[in-house]
Coordinates of C-alpha atoms and ligand atoms in Angstrom, one line a residue:
M1 CA -3.6 29.1 21.0
N2 CA -5.7 29.1 23.9
P3 CA -6.4 25.7 25.4
P4 CA -9.6 24.4 23.2
K5 CA -12.9 24.8 25.3
T6 CA -14.9 22.9 23.4
R7 CA -14.0 19.9 22.2
G8 CA -14.5 16.3 23.6
R9 CA -12.4 14.0 24.9
P10 CA -9.0 13.3 23.3
G11 CA -9.1 11.0 19.8
M12 CA -12.3 10.6 17.7
T13 CA -16.0 10.2 19.1
S14 CA -17.3 7.4 16.7
A15 CA -19.8 9.7 15.3
T16 CA -16.8 12.0 14.4
R17 CA -15.3 9.0 12.5
R18 CA -18.6 8.3 10.8
E19 CA -19.0 11.5 9.8
F20 CA -15.1 11.5 8.2
L21 CA -15.2 8.3 6.9
K22 CA -18.5 9.8 5.1
R23 CA -16.9 12.8 4.1
V24 CA -13.9 10.5 2.6
G25 CA -16.3 8.2 0.9
D26 CA -18.1 11.5 -1.0
A27 CA -14.7 12.0 -2.2
G28 CA -14.0 9.2 -4.2
G29 CA -10.8 8.3 -6.2
F30 CA -7.9 6.3 -5.9
A31 CA -6.7 8.5 -2.6
A32 CA -9.9 7.8 -0.8
V33 CA -9.5 4.3 -1.7
F34 CA -6.2 3.9 -0.1
S35 CA -6.7 6.5 2.5
T36 CA -9.8 4.9 4.0
M37 CA -8.8 1.0 3.7
H38 CA -6.2 1.6 6.4
T39 CA -8.1 3.9 9.1
L40 CA -10.8 1.0 9.0
G41 CA -8.1 -1.3 10.3
L42 CA -7.7 0.8 13.1
V43 CA -11.2 1.7 14.0
S44 CA -12.0 -1.5 15.6
A45 CA -10.5 -2.9 18.8
P46 CA -7.2 -1.7 18.6
E47 CA -4.2 -4.0 19.9
A48 CA -2.0 -1.7 18.9
H49 CA 1.2 -3.2 20.5
A50 CA 3.9 -5.0 18.3
E51 CA 4.4 -8.3 18.6
E52 CA 7.7 -10.1 20.0
I53 CA 8.8 -13.6 20.0
K54 CA 8.6 -15.3 23.0
L55 CA 9.6 -19.2 21.9
P56 CA 12.6 -20.1 24.2
P57 CA 15.2 -22.2 21.9
H58 CA 14.8 -25.6 21.9
S59 CA 10.9 -25.3 22.9
G60 CA 9.3 -26.8 20.0
K61 CA 11.4 -30.1 19.7
G62 CA 9.4 -32.7 18.3
V63 CA 6.0 -30.7 17.6
K64 CA 5.2 -30.8 13.5
V65 CA 3.7 -27.9 12.5
V66 CA 2.4 -27.8 8.8
I67 CA 2.6 -24.5 7.2
L68 CA 0.0 -23.6 4.3
G69 CA 1.5 -20.7 2.0
C70 CA 4.9 -19.4 1.3
G71 CA 3.6 -15.9 1.6
I72 CA 5.2 -13.6 4.0
A73 CA 2.8 -15.2 7.1
G74 CA 3.7 -18.5 6.1
L75 CA 7.7 -17.6 5.7
V76 CA 7.6 -15.7 9.1
S77 CA 6.0 -18.8 10.5
A78 CA 8.2 -21.0 9.6
Y79 CA 11.4 -18.9 10.3
E80 CA 10.5 -18.5 14.4
L81 CA 9.2 -22.1 14.4
G82 CA 12.0 -23.2 13.1
K83 CA 14.4 -21.0 15.3
A84 CA 12.8 -22.9 17.7
G85 CA 13.3 -26.5 17.1
Y86 CA 9.6 -26.8 15.6
S87 CA 9.7 -29.2 12.7
C88 CA 8.3 -27.5 9.8
T89 CA 7.0 -28.0 6.6
V90 CA 5.6 -25.4 4.3
L91 CA 3.5 -26.2 1.4
E92 CA 3.4 -23.9 -1.6
A93 CA 1.6 -24.3 -4.8
R94 CA 3.9 -22.2 -7.0
G95 CA 7.3 -22.8 -7.9
R96 CA 8.2 -19.8 -5.6
P97 CA 8.2 -18.2 -2.5
G98 CA 6.6 -14.8 -1.5
G99 CA 2.8 -14.9 -2.3
R100 CA 2.2 -11.7 -3.4
N101 CA 5.3 -10.7 -2.7
W102 CA 6.1 -10.9 -6.3
T103 CA 8.4 -9.1 -8.5
V104 CA 8.1 -9.5 -12.3
R105 CA 11.4 -9.2 -14.6
G106 CA 12.3 -10.1 -17.9
G107 CA 11.4 -13.6 -18.7
T108 CA 8.6 -13.8 -15.9
K109 CA 5.5 -15.2 -16.9
I110 CA 2.1 -14.1 -16.2
E111 CA -0.8 -16.7 -16.4
F112 CA -4.6 -15.5 -15.5
I113 CA -7.4 -17.8 -14.5
D114 CA -8.8 -16.4 -17.6
G115 CA -6.2 -17.9 -19.8
N116 CA -4.5 -14.8 -20.8
V117 CA -0.4 -15.4 -20.7
Q118 CA 1.9 -12.6 -20.6
T119 CA 5.5 -12.7 -20.5
S120 CA 7.7 -9.9 -20.3
E121 CA 10.3 -8.9 -21.9
W122 CA 11.9 -6.6 -20.5
G123 CA 16.1 -6.2 -20.0
V124 CA 16.9 -8.4 -16.8
E125 CA 17.5 -5.4 -14.7
N126 CA 14.1 -3.8 -14.9
Y127 CA 11.2 -5.2 -12.9
L128 CA 7.8 -4.4 -11.7
N129 CA 6.8 -5.1 -8.0
A130 CA 3.3 -6.1 -8.7
G131 CA 2.2 -6.7 -5.0
P132 CA 4.4 -5.1 -2.7
A133 CA 6.6 -2.2 -3.6
R134 CA 7.2 -0.1 -0.7
L135 CA 8.5 -0.2 3.1
P136 CA 7.7 2.5 5.6
S137 CA 10.1 3.2 8.0
I138 CA 7.5 2.4 11.2
H139 CA 7.0 -1.5 10.2
K140 CA 9.8 -2.3 12.2
T141 CA 8.9 -5.7 12.0
I142 CA 9.5 -6.9 7.8
L143 CA 12.4 -3.8 8.3
G144 CA 13.9 -5.9 10.9
Y145 CA 13.7 -9.0 8.7
C146 CA 15.5 -7.2 6.0
R147 CA 18.4 -6.6 8.5
E148 CA 18.7 -9.9 10.1
L149 CA 18.3 -11.8 6.7
G150 CA 20.8 -9.4 5.3
V151 CA 18.3 -8.1 2.3
P152 CA 20.2 -4.8 0.9
L153 CA 17.3 -1.9 0.5
E154 CA 17.2 1.5 -0.8
V155 CA 15.1 4.4 -0.7
E156 CA 11.7 4.4 -2.2
V157 CA 10.8 7.9 -2.9
N158 CA 7.1 7.6 -2.2
T159 CA 6.4 11.4 -3.4
S160 CA 8.3 14.6 -5.1
R161 CA 7.7 18.0 -5.8
S162 CA 8.2 17.8 -9.1
T163 CA 5.3 15.1 -10.2
L164 CA 2.5 16.2 -12.0
L165 CA -1.3 16.6 -11.3
V166 CA -3.9 17.3 -13.8
T167 CA -7.4 17.7 -14.5
D168 CA -9.7 18.8 -17.0
K169 CA -11.6 21.0 -14.5
A170 CA -8.6 23.8 -14.4
F171 CA -5.1 24.9 -15.7
D172 CA -7.1 24.5 -19.4
G173 CA -6.5 20.3 -18.6
K174 CA -2.6 21.1 -18.5
P175 CA -0.9 19.7 -15.7
I176 CA 1.0 21.5 -12.7
E177 CA 3.7 20.8 -10.5
Q178 CA 3.0 19.1 -6.6
R179 CA 5.5 22.1 -5.5
Q180 CA 3.2 24.2 -6.8
A181 CA -0.4 23.3 -5.4
I182 CA 1.1 22.4 -2.2
N183 CA 2.8 25.5 -1.9
D184 CA 0.5 28.3 -3.7
T185 CA -2.3 26.4 -1.1
R186 CA -0.5 27.3 2.0
G187 CA 0.3 30.7 0.3
H188 CA -3.3 31.7 0.2
V189 CA -4.7 29.6 2.8
S190 CA -2.6 31.8 5.2
E191 CA -2.7 35.0 3.5
L192 CA -6.7 34.3 4.5
L193 CA -6.0 33.5 7.9
A194 CA -3.9 35.9 8.5
K195 CA -7.1 38.5 7.4
C196 CA -8.7 36.9 9.6
I197 CA -6.5 37.6 12.5
N198 CA -5.8 41.1 11.4
Q199 CA -9.6 41.7 11.0
H200 CA -9.9 40.3 14.4
A201 CA -12.8 37.7 13.7
L202 CA -10.2 35.2 15.9
D203 CA -9.9 37.6 19.2
Q204 CA -11.5 35.1 20.8
D205 CA -9.6 32.1 20.3
L206 CA -6.5 34.3 20.4
S207 CA -4.8 35.7 23.1
K208 CA -2.8 39.3 22.0
E209 CA 0.6 37.2 22.1
D210 CA -0.8 34.7 20.2
H211 CA -2.4 36.8 17.7
D212 CA 1.6 38.1 17.0
R213 CA 2.9 34.5 17.0
M214 CA 0.1 33.0 14.6
L215 CA 0.9 36.0 12.0
E216 CA 4.4 35.7 12.3
F217 CA 4.0 31.9 12.0
L218 CA 1.2 32.1 8.8
R219 CA 4.1 34.6 7.2
I220 CA 6.7 31.6 7.6
Y221 CA 4.3 28.9 6.7
G222 CA 2.6 30.9 3.4
D223 CA 5.8 32.6 2.5
L224 CA 3.9 36.2 2.9
K225 CA 4.6 39.4 2.3
P226 CA 5.2 41.8 5.3
D227 CA 1.9 42.8 4.8
Y228 CA 0.3 39.4 4.7
S229 CA -0.5 38.7 1.2
F230 CA 0.6 36.1 -0.8
Q231 CA 2.1 37.1 -4.2
G232 CA 4.0 33.9 -5.2
S233 CA 6.7 32.0 -3.8
A234 CA 9.7 30.5 -4.9
R235 CA 8.8 27.2 -3.2
S236 CA 6.3 27.1 -5.7
G237 CA 8.9 26.6 -8.8
A238 CA 10.5 29.0 -11.1
V239 CA 10.0 29.7 -15.2
H240 CA 13.8 29.5 -15.1
I241 CA 15.9 29.2 -12.2
G242 CA 19.0 31.6 -11.4
G243 CA 21.9 30.5 -13.5
A244 CA 25.2 32.3 -14.1
G245 CA 26.0 35.8 -14.9
P246 CA 22.9 37.7 -15.6
V247 CA 20.5 35.0 -15.4
V248 CA 18.3 35.9 -12.2
Q249 CA 15.1 33.3 -11.2
E250 CA 11.9 34.3 -12.7
L251 CA 9.3 33.2 -10.2
R252 CA 6.0 31.7 -11.5
P253 CA 3.1 33.6 -10.7
P254 CA 0.7 31.9 -8.1
L255 CA -1.9 29.6 -9.3
D256 CA -5.6 31.1 -8.4
M257 CA -7.4 30.2 -5.4
H258 CA -10.5 29.4 -7.0
A259 CA -8.6 27.2 -9.7
L260 CA -7.2 24.8 -7.2
L261 CA -10.4 24.4 -5.2
D262 CA -11.6 23.8 -8.7
A263 CA -8.9 21.1 -9.1
N264 CA -10.1 19.4 -6.3
F265 CA -6.2 17.9 -5.9
W266 CA -6.3 17.6 -1.9
R267 CA -6.6 14.2 -1.6
N268 CA -3.7 13.7 -3.6
V269 CA -1.4 15.9 -2.0
M270 CA -2.3 14.9 1.6
F271 CA -1.3 11.1 0.5
E272 CA 2.4 11.6 1.5
E273 CA 0.6 12.4 5.0
M274 CA -0.8 9.2 6.0
L275 CA 1.3 7.3 8.2
D276 CA 2.5 4.6 6.1
M277 CA 3.1 6.5 3.2
Q278 CA 5.4 9.3 5.0
A279 CA 9.1 9.7 3.8
T280 CA 11.5 8.0 4.5
M281 CA 10.0 4.5 2.7
F282 CA 12.2 1.9 1.4
Q283 CA 12.3 -1.2 -1.1
P284 CA 15.2 -4.0 -1.4
V285 CA 17.3 -3.6 -4.2
G286 CA 16.6 -5.3 -7.3
G287 CA 12.8 -6.0 -6.3
M288 CA 10.6 -6.9 -3.6
D289 CA 11.1 -10.6 -4.0
R290 CA 14.4 -10.3 -2.6
I291 CA 12.6 -10.8 1.4
P292 CA 10.7 -13.8 0.6
H293 CA 14.0 -15.3 -1.2
A294 CA 16.2 -14.6 1.8
F295 CA 13.5 -16.3 3.9
A296 CA 13.1 -19.3 1.4
K297 CA 16.6 -20.1 1.4
K298 CA 17.3 -19.9 5.4
L299 CA 14.4 -22.7 5.0
G300 CA 15.7 -24.8 2.1
S301 CA 14.2 -28.0 2.0
V302 CA 11.3 -27.1 4.6
V303 CA 9.5 -25.4 1.7
K304 CA 7.7 -28.0 -0.6
Y305 CA 7.0 -25.8 -3.4
K306 CA 4.2 -27.3 -6.6
S307 CA 2.5 -28.8 -3.9
P308 CA -1.1 -27.0 -3.6
V309 CA -3.3 -27.9 -1.0
A310 CA -6.4 -30.3 -1.7
E311 CA -8.0 -31.2 1.7
I312 CA -7.4 -29.5 5.1
R313 CA -8.6 -32.0 7.6
K314 CA -8.8 -32.3 11.7
T315 CA -7.5 -35.7 13.1
S316 CA -8.1 -36.6 17.3
A317 CA -4.6 -35.7 17.5
G318 CA -3.9 -32.7 15.1
V319 CA -4.0 -32.0 11.4
R320 CA -4.1 -33.9 8.3
V321 CA -3.6 -31.8 4.7
V322 CA -3.7 -33.7 1.9
Y323 CA -2.1 -32.0 -1.1
M324 CA -0.8 -32.2 -4.9
H325 CA 2.6 -33.0 -6.1
G326 CA 2.3 -33.2 -9.9
T327 CA -0.5 -35.5 -10.5
A328 CA 0.4 -37.3 -7.1
K329 CA -2.0 -37.1 -4.0
K330 CA -0.4 -36.6 -1.1
Q331 CA -0.5 -36.0 2.8
I332 CA 1.1 -34.7 5.7
E333 CA 0.1 -35.3 9.5
A334 CA 0.8 -32.6 12.0
D335 CA 0.3 -31.4 15.4
Y336 CA -0.6 -28.2 14.6
C337 CA -1.1 -26.5 11.1
I338 CA -0.7 -22.3 10.6
C339 CA -3.3 -21.7 7.6
A340 CA -1.5 -18.9 5.8
L341 CA -3.4 -19.1 2.7
P342 CA -5.8 -16.1 1.0
I343 CA -9.4 -17.1 2.5
S344 CA -10.0 -16.3 -1.3
I345 CA -8.4 -19.8 -2.0
L346 CA -9.6 -21.0 1.0
Q347 CA -13.1 -21.0 -0.1
S348 CA -12.8 -23.7 -2.4
I349 CA -10.6 -26.2 -0.5
P350 CA -12.4 -28.9 1.3
N351 CA -11.9 -28.6 4.7
D352 CA -13.0 -29.9 8.0
F353 CA -13.6 -26.4 9.6
S354 CA -16.0 -25.4 12.8
P355 CA -19.0 -23.5 11.0
R356 CA -17.7 -20.2 13.0
I357 CA -14.8 -20.4 10.6
Q358 CA -16.7 -22.1 7.6
A359 CA -19.1 -18.6 7.6
A360 CA -16.2 -16.3 8.2
I361 CA -14.8 -17.8 4.9
K362 CA -17.8 -17.7 3.2
N363 CA -18.4 -13.6 4.1
T364 CA -15.2 -12.9 2.8
T365 CA -14.4 -10.8 -0.1
Y366 CA -11.2 -9.6 -2.0
M367 CA -10.6 -6.9 -3.7
G368 CA -8.7 -7.5 -7.2
A369 CA -5.9 -4.5 -7.2
Y370 CA -4.2 -4.2 -10.1
K371 CA -0.9 -2.7 -11.7
I372 CA 0.3 -1.5 -15.2
G373 CA 4.4 -1.2 -15.6
W374 CA 5.6 -0.6 -18.8
E375 CA 9.7 -0.2 -20.1
S376 CA 10.5 3.1 -21.6
K377 CA 13.2 5.4 -21.6
R378 CA 13.9 7.2 -18.5
F379 CA 12.1 10.6 -20.5
W380 CA 11.0 11.4 -16.9
E381 CA 13.9 12.0 -15.1
R382 CA 15.7 13.9 -18.9
D383 CA 12.7 15.9 -19.3
F384 CA 10.7 16.4 -16.4
N385 CA 13.3 16.5 -13.4
I386 CA 11.1 13.4 -11.8
Y387 CA 13.2 10.9 -9.7
G388 CA 10.6 8.6 -8.0
G389 CA 6.8 9.6 -6.4
I390 CA 3.2 10.0 -8.2
S391 CA 1.9 11.9 -10.6
Y392 CA -2.0 11.8 -10.7
V393 CA -4.8 12.1 -13.2
M394 CA -8.3 13.3 -12.0
N395 CA -11.5 11.5 -12.7
A396 CA -9.4 9.1 -15.7
P397 CA -9.7 5.4 -15.7
V398 CA -6.1 4.9 -14.9
G399 CA -5.2 8.2 -12.1
V400 CA -2.0 6.7 -10.9
V401 CA 1.9 7.3 -12.8
W402 CA 4.4 5.9 -10.1
Y403 CA 7.7 6.4 -11.2
P404 CA 10.6 3.8 -10.4
S405 CA 13.2 4.7 -7.6
A406 CA 15.4 1.7 -8.9
R407 CA 18.4 2.9 -10.8
M408 CA 17.9 6.0 -11.2
M409 CA 19.8 7.7 -13.9
S410 CA 19.9 4.9 -16.0
E411 CA 19.0 4.5 -19.7
N412 CA 15.6 2.9 -18.6
G413 CA 13.3 1.6 -16.2
V414 CA 9.7 0.5 -15.6
L415 CA 7.2 3.0 -15.3
V416 CA 3.9 2.0 -13.0
A417 CA 1.0 3.8 -15.1
G418 CA -1.9 2.3 -13.2
Y419 CA -2.3 0.7 -9.8
S420 CA -5.7 0.9 -8.3
I421 CA -8.3 -1.8 -7.3
E422 CA -9.6 -3.1 -10.6
G423 CA -13.4 -2.9 -9.3
F424 CA -13.8 0.5 -8.8
G425 CA -14.7 3.5 -11.2
P426 CA -14.3 4.4 -14.4
F427 CA -11.5 1.6 -14.9
S428 CA -13.6 -1.2 -14.3
E429 CA -15.7 -0.2 -16.8
L430 CA -12.6 -1.3 -19.6
T431 CA -13.5 -4.6 -20.4
T432 CA -10.4 -5.9 -22.4
V433 CA -7.2 -5.9 -21.5
D434 CA -6.1 -3.4 -24.8
A435 CA -8.8 -1.1 -23.6
K436 CA -7.0 -1.0 -20.1
L437 CA -3.7 -0.4 -21.9
D438 CA -5.0 2.2 -23.6
A439 CA -6.2 4.1 -20.7
S440 CA -3.0 3.8 -19.1
R441 CA -1.0 5.1 -22.2
A442 CA -3.5 7.9 -22.2
A443 CA -2.7 9.2 -18.5
V444 CA 0.9 9.0 -19.5
E445 CA 0.2 11.5 -22.4
K446 CA -2.3 13.5 -20.2
L447 CA 0.6 14.3 -18.0
H448 CA 3.8 14.3 -20.4
P449 CA 2.1 14.9 -24.0
G450 CA 3.9 13.7 -26.7
Y451 CA 5.2 10.8 -24.7
G452 CA 2.6 8.2 -24.3
S453 CA 3.9 6.7 -27.1
K454 CA 7.3 5.7 -26.2
L455 CA 5.7 3.1 -23.8
T456 CA 6.7 -0.4 -24.6
K457 CA 6.2 -3.7 -23.7
P458 CA 3.1 -3.5 -21.5
I459 CA 2.9 -5.9 -18.6
Y460 CA -0.7 -6.0 -16.6
V461 CA -1.2 -7.8 -13.7
N462 CA -4.6 -8.5 -12.1
W463 CA -4.6 -9.8 -8.7
G464 CA -8.0 -11.0 -9.1
K465 CA -7.3 -13.1 -11.7
I466 CA -3.5 -14.6 -10.5
P467 CA -4.2 -18.1 -9.6
Y468 CA -3.8 -19.1 -5.9
N469 CA -4.4 -15.7 -5.0
L470 CA -7.5 -14.5 -6.7
G471 CA -7.6 -11.1 -5.3
A472 CA -5.4 -8.6 -3.6
W473 CA -6.5 -8.0 -0.1
V474 CA -9.9 -8.2 1.7
G475 CA -12.4 -5.7 0.9
P476 CA -15.4 -5.6 -1.6
P477 CA -14.7 -6.6 -5.1
H478 CA -16.5 -3.5 -6.3
P479 CA -16.3 -0.9 -3.9
G480 CA -18.6 2.1 -4.1
P481 CA -17.8 5.7 -3.1
N482 CA -19.4 4.6 0.7
A483 CA -18.0 0.9 0.9
F484 CA -14.9 2.1 2.6
M485 CA -17.1 3.0 5.7
D486 CA -18.2 -0.5 5.8
N487 CA -16.0 -2.2 8.6
S488 CA -18.0 -5.8 8.6
Y489 CA -15.0 -7.6 8.1
Y490 CA -13.3 -6.4 11.0
E491 CA -16.7 -7.0 13.2
G492 CA -17.4 -10.3 11.9
P493 CA -14.9 -12.8 10.1
Y494 CA -11.7 -11.2 11.7
K495 CA -12.5 -12.1 14.8
E496 CA -12.7 -15.7 13.6
F497 CA -9.8 -15.8 11.8
C498 CA -8.1 -14.4 15.2
R499 CA -8.7 -17.5 17.5
P500 CA -7.7 -21.2 16.3
D501 CA -10.1 -23.8 15.4
D502 CA -8.6 -26.7 17.4
R503 CA -5.4 -27.3 16.3
I504 CA -5.5 -24.9 13.1
Y505 CA -4.4 -21.7 13.5
F506 CA -4.5 -18.8 11.0
A507 CA -2.0 -16.1 9.8
G508 CA -1.8 -13.6 7.1
D509 CA -2.6 -9.6 6.4
H510 CA -6.1 -10.5 6.8
C511 CA -5.5 -11.6 10.7
S512 CA -3.9 -7.8 11.3
H513 CA -5.1 -4.3 11.5
L514 CA -2.6 -3.9 8.9
G515 CA -4.6 -5.3 5.9
A516 CA -2.2 -5.1 2.5
W517 CA 0.9 -4.3 4.3
Q518 CA 3.8 -7.3 5.0
E519 CA 3.9 -5.9 8.2
G520 CA 0.9 -7.0 8.9
A521 CA 1.5 -10.3 7.2
A522 CA 4.6 -10.6 9.8
L523 CA 3.1 -9.4 12.7
A524 CA -0.1 -11.8 12.7
A525 CA 2.8 -14.5 11.9
L526 CA 4.6 -13.7 15.1
R527 CA 1.3 -13.8 16.8
T528 CA 0.2 -17.3 15.8
V529 CA 3.3 -18.6 16.6
N530 CA 3.5 -16.9 19.9
M531 CA -0.2 -18.6 20.3
I532 CA 1.0 -22.0 19.6
G533 CA 4.6 -21.8 22.0
D534 CA 1.9 -20.8 24.6
R535 CA 0.0 -23.9 24.0
V536 CA 2.9 -26.4 23.5
R537 CA 4.3 -25.2 26.7
T538 CA 1.4 -25.6 28.9
A539 CA 0.0 -28.8 27.4
Ligands
LIG601 N1 0.3 -1.2 1.1 C1 -0.7 -1.1 -0.5 C2 0.5 0.1 -1.2 O1 1.5 0.3 -0.6 C3 -1.8 -0.8 -0.3 C4 -2.3 0.3 0.8 C5 -2.6 1.4 0.5 C6 -2.8 -0.1 2.1 C7 -2.6 2.8 1.1 C8 -3.1 0.9 3.0 C9 -2.9 2.3 2.6 O2 -0.3 0.2 -1.4

């Protein structure tokens, strides 16, 4: 193609970015929620380089650091400071490490702040990663810790061409396979573009040589016939595949382009192209919580469990943190504090923060993401050839069905039928847990008619109601379709949390441009630890 003539400078101008976000907001739905979140983090003040640990061994000798919260940020902080000789204490409210990195298994008790209690009765080998559930290969910091700590990883299959898409707006409300949506769309679009080229509509943009090369590209890209028509492709699947003897492969007729436009699956089929969602993705074998447990094992008695923070105070020479242990009120003094608690929790802890931090805390809200998991026979594998990946139901309260990557081909597994923002879209109108579970089962039934009844032992985790979290990640609690254009967190509170308040530092995914990712939490922890290291060195 000729070099672009009329384009502006490389990268998006803020006008095009706003326009882009507006279009995204207009589209709405699960994929819009997730695909914009990350973009927003990138929009403001990019500081796009990885944090490398700069703490010389023994450099922290005699320096005491109290770390609040034993999620990924707290764990990384304590682990790295410990390596450099600092003397650390981690205060953790719960009896386990990990924070939002939480794996629900057979026997796990889930208690909400409203009194709802569930106990999982799944087989011991079955689990739900209620919080983080996938590790992108570009998240080198957290993957590096898995390597360093010996946490075995396996592939997390984030997308599969065999997964399904369904909408009432097209295809008689029957599911189609992603391979059809993707490849038939490519075919139709390629045919249209080839037509434009052959009708000389693009002569201004294409040299003679590129004219021919574009046509050749489109023939391959869209699987077009020699006359550049699209008449279906084996890429989209077959009525039946070729077999022995006389059995020849019989292709499906291509889906109609108008129907594909009616269906509007675009955001869902493009999900796998988001930078964070691209293959290869990983998960720890046996559950995501293998990561915090590996850190915690290294830290040993550095972590004090069942020790919720009650007060955060400044002293003339450092910090004093009051915490509970059973009914006993205890306190600890230190030279520095790393506050790795969710901001939602900081909101109700008495403290000596400066006014700018108090305002930032007040102005930060959290989204309540939820997941619903069911134990079931693996009908999706046996009867639908689906091994991992995500199916989508359009315009339904529950729009996402995520198939397990663990223990494929075994008898049963945990199907995630529902993962989104609790306060978003039609799901937010369901007021009872039963109604939510019904919607979850209905999503599976819509995609896999006759199989909804196979689901057993539901578990519903709503992070907005989990004590010591009260939210999943920073964002508006009731996001409307345009809420994701709002960059106010990164323009406001974020900047405050990135700077220490006297001797109190902050860490967590909310202190990174990778919000809602363990990588962000780990990078924020490394940055904070380096800042403390610099200060100690120059003190
Ligand atoms: N990390 C979370 C996930 O894997 C939430 C998230 C989704 C964050 C999409 C950014 C983009 O689902």
